[in-house]
mmCIF file of C-alpha atoms in Angstrom:
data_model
loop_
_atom_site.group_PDB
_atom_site.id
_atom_site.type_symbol
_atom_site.label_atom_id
_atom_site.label_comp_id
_atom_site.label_asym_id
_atom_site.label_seq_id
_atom_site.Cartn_x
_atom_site.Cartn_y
_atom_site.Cartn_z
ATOM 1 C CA UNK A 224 32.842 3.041 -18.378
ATOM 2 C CA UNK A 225 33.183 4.923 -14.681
ATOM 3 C CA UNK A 226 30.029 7.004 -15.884
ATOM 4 C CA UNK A 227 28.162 3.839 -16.601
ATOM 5 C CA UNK A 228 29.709 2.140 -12.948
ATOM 6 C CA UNK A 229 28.284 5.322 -11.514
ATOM 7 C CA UNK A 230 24.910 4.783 -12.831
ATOM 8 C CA UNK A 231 24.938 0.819 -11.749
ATOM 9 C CA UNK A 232 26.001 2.532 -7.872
ATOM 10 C CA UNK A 233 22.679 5.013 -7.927
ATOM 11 C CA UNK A 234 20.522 2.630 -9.325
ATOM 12 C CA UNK A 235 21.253 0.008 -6.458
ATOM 13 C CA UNK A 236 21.318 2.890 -3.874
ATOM 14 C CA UNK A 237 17.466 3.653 -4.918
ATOM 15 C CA UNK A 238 14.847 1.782 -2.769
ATOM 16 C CA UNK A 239 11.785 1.324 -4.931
ATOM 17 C CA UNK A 240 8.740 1.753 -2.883
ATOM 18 C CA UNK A 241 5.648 0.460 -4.755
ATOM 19 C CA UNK A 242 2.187 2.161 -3.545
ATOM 20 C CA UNK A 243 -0.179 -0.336 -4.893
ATOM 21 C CA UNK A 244 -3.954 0.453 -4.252
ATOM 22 C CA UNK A 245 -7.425 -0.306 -5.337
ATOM 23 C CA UNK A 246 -10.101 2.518 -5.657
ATOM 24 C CA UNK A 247 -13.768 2.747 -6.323
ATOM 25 C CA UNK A 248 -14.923 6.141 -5.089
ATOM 26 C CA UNK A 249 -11.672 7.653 -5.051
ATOM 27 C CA UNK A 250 -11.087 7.814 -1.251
ATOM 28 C CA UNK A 251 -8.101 5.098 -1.133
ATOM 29 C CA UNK A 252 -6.819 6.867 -4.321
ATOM 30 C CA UNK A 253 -6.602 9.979 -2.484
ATOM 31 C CA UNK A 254 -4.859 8.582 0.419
ATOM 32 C CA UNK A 255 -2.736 6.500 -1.701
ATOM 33 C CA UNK A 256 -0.949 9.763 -3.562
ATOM 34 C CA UNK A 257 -0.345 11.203 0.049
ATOM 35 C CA UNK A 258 1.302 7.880 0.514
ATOM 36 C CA UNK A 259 3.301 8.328 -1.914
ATOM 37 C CA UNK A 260 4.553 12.011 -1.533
ATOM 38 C CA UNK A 261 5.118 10.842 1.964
ATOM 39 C CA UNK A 262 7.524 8.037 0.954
ATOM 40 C CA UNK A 263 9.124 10.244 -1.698
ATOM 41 C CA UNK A 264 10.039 13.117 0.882
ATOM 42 C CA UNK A 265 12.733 10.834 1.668
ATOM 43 C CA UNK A 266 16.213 10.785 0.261
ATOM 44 C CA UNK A 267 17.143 8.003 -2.383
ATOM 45 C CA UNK A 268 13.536 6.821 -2.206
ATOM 46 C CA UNK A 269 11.772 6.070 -5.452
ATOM 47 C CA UNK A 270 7.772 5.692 -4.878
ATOM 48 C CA UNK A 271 5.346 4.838 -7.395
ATOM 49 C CA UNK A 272 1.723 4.352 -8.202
ATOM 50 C CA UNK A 273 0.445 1.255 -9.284
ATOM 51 C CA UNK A 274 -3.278 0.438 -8.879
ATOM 52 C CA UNK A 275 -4.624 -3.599 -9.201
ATOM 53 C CA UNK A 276 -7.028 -4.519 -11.889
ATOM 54 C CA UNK A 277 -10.835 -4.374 -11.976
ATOM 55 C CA UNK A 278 -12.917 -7.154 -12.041
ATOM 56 C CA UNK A 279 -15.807 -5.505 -12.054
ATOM 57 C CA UNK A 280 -17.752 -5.076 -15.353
ATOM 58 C CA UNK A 281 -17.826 -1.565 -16.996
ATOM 59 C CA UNK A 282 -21.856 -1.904 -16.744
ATOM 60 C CA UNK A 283 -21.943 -2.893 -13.042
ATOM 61 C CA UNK A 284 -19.443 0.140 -12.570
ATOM 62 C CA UNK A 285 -21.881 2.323 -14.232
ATOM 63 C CA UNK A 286 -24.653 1.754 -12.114
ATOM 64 C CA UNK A 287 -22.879 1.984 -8.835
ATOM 65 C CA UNK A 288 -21.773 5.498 -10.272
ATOM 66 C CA UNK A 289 -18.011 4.344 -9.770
ATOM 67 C CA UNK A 290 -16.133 7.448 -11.453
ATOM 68 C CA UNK A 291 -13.329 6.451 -14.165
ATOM 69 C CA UNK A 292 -10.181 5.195 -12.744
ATOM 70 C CA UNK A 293 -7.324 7.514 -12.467
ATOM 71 C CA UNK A 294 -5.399 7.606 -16.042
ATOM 72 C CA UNK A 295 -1.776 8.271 -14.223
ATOM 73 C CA UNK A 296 -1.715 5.220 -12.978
ATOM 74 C CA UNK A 297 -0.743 1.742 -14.660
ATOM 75 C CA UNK A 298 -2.295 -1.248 -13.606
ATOM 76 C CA UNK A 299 0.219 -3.806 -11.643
ATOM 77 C CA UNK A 300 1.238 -7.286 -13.022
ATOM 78 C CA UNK A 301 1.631 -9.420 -9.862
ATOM 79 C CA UNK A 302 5.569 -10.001 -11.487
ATOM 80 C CA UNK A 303 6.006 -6.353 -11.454
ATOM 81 C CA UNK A 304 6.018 -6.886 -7.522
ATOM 82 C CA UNK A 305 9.570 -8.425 -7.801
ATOM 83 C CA UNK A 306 11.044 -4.978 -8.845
ATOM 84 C CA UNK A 307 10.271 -3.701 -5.600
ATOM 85 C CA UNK A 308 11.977 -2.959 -2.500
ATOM 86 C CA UNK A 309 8.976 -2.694 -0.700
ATOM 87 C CA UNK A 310 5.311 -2.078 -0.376
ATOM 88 C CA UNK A 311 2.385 -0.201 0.786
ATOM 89 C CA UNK A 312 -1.303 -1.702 0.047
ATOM 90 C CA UNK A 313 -4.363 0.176 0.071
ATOM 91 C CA UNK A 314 -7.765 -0.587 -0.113
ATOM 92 C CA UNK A 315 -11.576 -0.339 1.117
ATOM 93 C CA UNK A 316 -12.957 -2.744 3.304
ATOM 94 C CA UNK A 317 -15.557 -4.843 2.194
ATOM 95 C CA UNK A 318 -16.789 -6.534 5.653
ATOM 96 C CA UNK A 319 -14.098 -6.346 7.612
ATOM 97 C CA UNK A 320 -11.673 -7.616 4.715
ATOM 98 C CA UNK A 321 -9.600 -6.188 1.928
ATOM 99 C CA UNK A 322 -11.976 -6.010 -1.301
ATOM 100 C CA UNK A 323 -12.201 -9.186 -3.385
ATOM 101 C CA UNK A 324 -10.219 -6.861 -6.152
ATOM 102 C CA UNK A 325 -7.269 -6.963 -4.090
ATOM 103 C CA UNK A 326 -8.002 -10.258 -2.675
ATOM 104 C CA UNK A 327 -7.944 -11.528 -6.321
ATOM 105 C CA UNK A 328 -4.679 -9.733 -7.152
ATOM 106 C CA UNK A 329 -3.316 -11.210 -4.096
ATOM 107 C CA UNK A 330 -4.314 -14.828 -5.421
ATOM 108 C CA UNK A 331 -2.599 -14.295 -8.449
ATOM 109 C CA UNK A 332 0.550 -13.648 -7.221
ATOM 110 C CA UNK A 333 0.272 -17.914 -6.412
ATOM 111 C CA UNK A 334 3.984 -18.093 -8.299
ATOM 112 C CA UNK A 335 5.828 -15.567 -6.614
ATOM 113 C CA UNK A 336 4.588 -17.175 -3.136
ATOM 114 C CA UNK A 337 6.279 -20.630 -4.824
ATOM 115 C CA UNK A 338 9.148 -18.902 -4.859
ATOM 116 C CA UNK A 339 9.013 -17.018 -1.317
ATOM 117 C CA UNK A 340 10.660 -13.849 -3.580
ATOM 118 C CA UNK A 341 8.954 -11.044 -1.707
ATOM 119 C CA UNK A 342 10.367 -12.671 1.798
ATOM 120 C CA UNK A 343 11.799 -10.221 4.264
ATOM 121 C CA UNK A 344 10.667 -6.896 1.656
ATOM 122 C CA UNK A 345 8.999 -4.109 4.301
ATOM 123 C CA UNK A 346 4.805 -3.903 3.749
ATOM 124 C CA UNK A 347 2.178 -1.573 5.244
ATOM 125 C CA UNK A 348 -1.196 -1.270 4.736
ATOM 126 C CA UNK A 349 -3.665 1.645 4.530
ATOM 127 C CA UNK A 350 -7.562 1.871 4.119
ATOM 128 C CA UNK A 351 -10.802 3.213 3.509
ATOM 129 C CA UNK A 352 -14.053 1.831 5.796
ATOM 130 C CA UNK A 353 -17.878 3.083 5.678
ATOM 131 C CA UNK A 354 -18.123 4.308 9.788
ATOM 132 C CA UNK A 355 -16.922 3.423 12.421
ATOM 133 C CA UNK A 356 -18.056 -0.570 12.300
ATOM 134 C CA UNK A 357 -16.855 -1.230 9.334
ATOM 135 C CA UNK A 358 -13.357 -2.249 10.221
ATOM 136 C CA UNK A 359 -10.809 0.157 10.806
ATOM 137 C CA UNK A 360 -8.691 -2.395 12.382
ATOM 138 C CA UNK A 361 -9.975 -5.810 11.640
ATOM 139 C CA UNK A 362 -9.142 -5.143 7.782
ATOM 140 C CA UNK A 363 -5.641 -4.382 8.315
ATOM 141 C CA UNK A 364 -5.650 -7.400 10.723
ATOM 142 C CA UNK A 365 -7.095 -9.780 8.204
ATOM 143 C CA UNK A 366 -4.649 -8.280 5.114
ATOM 144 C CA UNK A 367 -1.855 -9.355 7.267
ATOM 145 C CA UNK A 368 -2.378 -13.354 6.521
ATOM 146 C CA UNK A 369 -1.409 -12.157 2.852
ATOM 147 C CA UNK A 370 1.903 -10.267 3.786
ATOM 148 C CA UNK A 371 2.431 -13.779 6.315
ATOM 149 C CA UNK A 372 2.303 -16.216 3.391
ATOM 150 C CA UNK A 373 4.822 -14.398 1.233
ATOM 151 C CA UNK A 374 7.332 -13.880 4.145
ATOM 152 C CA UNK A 375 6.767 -10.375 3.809
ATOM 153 C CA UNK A 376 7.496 -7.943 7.328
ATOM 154 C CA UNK A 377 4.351 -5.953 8.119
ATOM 155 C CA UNK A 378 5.206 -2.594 9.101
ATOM 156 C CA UNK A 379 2.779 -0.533 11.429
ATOM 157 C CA UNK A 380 2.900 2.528 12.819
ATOM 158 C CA UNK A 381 2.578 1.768 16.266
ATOM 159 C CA UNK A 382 1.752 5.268 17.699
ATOM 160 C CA UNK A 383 4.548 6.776 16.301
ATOM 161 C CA UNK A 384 2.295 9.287 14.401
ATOM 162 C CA UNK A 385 2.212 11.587 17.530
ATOM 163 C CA UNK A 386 -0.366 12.971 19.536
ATOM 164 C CA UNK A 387 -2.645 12.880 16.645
ATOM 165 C CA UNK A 388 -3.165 9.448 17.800
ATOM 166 C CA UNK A 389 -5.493 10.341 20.150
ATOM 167 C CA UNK A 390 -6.992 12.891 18.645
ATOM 168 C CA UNK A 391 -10.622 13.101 19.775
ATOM 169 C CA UNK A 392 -12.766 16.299 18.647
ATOM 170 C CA UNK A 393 -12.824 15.303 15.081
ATOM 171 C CA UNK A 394 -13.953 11.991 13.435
ATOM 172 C CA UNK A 395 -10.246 10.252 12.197
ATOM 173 C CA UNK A 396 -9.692 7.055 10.548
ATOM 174 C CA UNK A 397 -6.232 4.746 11.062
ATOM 175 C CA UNK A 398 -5.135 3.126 13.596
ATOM 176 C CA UNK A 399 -1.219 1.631 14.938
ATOM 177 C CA UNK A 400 -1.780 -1.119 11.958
ATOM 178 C CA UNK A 401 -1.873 2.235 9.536
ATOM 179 C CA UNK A 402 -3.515 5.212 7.999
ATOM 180 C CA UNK A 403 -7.323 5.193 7.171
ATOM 181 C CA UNK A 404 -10.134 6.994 6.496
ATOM 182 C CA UNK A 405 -13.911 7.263 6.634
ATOM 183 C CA UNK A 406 -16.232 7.222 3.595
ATOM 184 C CA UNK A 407 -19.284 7.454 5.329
ATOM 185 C CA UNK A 408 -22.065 7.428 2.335
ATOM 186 C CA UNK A 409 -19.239 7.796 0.015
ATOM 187 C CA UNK A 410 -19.452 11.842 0.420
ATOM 188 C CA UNK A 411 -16.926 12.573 3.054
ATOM 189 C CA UNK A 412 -13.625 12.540 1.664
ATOM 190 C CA UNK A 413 -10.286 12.077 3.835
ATOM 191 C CA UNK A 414 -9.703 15.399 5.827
ATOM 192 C CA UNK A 415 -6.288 16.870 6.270
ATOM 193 C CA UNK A 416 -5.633 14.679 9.521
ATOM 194 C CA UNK A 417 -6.464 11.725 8.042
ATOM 195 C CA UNK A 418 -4.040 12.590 4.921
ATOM 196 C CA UNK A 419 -1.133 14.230 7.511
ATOM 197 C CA UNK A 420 -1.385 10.473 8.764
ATOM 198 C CA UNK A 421 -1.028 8.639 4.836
ATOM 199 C CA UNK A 422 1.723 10.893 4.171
ATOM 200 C CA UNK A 423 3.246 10.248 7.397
ATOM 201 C CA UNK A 424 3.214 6.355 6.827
ATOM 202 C CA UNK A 425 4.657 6.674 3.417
ATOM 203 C CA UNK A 426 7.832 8.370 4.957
ATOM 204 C CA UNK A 427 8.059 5.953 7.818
ATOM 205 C CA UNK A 428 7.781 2.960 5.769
ATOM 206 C CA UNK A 429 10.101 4.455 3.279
ATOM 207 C CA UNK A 430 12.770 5.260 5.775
ATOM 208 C CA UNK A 431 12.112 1.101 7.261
ATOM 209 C CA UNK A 432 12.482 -0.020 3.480
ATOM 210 C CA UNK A 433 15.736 1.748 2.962
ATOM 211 C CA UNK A 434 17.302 0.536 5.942
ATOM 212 C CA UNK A 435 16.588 -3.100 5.364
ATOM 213 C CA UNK A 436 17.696 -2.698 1.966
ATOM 214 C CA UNK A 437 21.182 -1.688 3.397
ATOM 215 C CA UNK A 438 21.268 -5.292 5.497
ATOM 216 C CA UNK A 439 19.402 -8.135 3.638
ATOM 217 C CA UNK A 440 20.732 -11.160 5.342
ATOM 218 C CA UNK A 441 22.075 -13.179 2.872
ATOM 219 C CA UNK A 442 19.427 -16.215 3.145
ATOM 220 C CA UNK A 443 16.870 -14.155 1.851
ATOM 221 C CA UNK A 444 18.944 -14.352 -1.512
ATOM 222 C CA UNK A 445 17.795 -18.468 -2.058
ATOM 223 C CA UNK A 446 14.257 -18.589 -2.086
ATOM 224 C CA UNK A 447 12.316 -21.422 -2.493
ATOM 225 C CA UNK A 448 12.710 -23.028 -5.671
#
């Protein structure tokens, strides 16, 4: 029995960080298992991979050339989300908003917001635009309505990430809402700044989750019913 109340202890000592992403040329996915390293580099920390369904059909997929999704990596059940501790989102923008695959994992998650279950649980974002236009900070800015509704606490970066901040002799993506990168025509991939920066964020919202695990005021425990 005192092995077993040992395991109970370390299982509620882990904060489960859920990485939860949606990919179509691979640059989010990239960024998204930096995140996750990132947020696993910190002690009692347990990140994982989930990726949101595609609504796409397989033939559409074909002929935008949309490479296979990554096998590792289960697709998320919006009541999965109640497992977590807390969150990090990541996505392409599609006009200056999250794409409508996220979008429409985010509308099914309609009975969790009933229940205001994922109020006060930690959530950053991260991202993937075309150039410079296409909405480096207005998607992050317009994903935030979704953490608002479920009560969730957006976490950004602020310019905590350094100097690299302003770094201005190479082409970087992010921003103080949160990593990002740049997929141009869909050939440039995330450089090693860009993925210092999604690693960085996985460790800083990590260490945020982990703390607020530690003090969840009590009125968070009687949601909505």
């Amino acid at each position: 029995f005192a092995g077993l109340h040992q395991l109970s202890d370390a299982s509620m000592a882990t904060t489960k960080v859920y990485i939860v992403y949606y990919s179509l040329y691979g640059h989010v996915e990239d960024m998204a298992r930096e995140v996750q390293r990132g947020a696993n580099a910190v002690e009692g920390v347990e990140a994982s991979l989930w990726q949101v369904p595609e609504t796409l059909p397989n033939l559409v997929l074909e002929k935008m050339k949309a490479p296979p999704k990554a096998d590792d990596v289960t697709e998320i059940r919006p009541e999965q989300l109640l497992d977590a501790d807390g969150f990090i989102f990541g996505f392409p923008s599609r006009f200056g908003v999250m794409a409508a695959q996220f979008k429409a994992f985010f509308d099914a998650t309609h009975e969790i917001w009933e229940t205001q279950a994922l109020a006060g649980k930690p959530a950053g974002i991260f991202w993937s635009t075309g150039f410079h236009g296409g909405g480096q900070e207005l998607t992050a800015l317009t994903a935030i309505t979704q953490l608002a509704h479920h009560g969730m606490i957006f976490v950004p970066l602020g310019y905590t990430f350094g100097n690299a901040m302003f770094e201005m002799n190479q082409v970087k993506g992010g921003s103080s809402y949160g990593a990002g990168t740049y997929a141009g025509d869909g050939s440039r991939q995330p450089t090693e700044l860009e993925l210092q920066q999604a690693f960085y964020q996985g460790k800083y919202v990590a260490e945020i989750a982990k703390k607020l695990k530690k003090t969840e005021p009590s009125c968070l425990r009687n949601a909505i019913s």
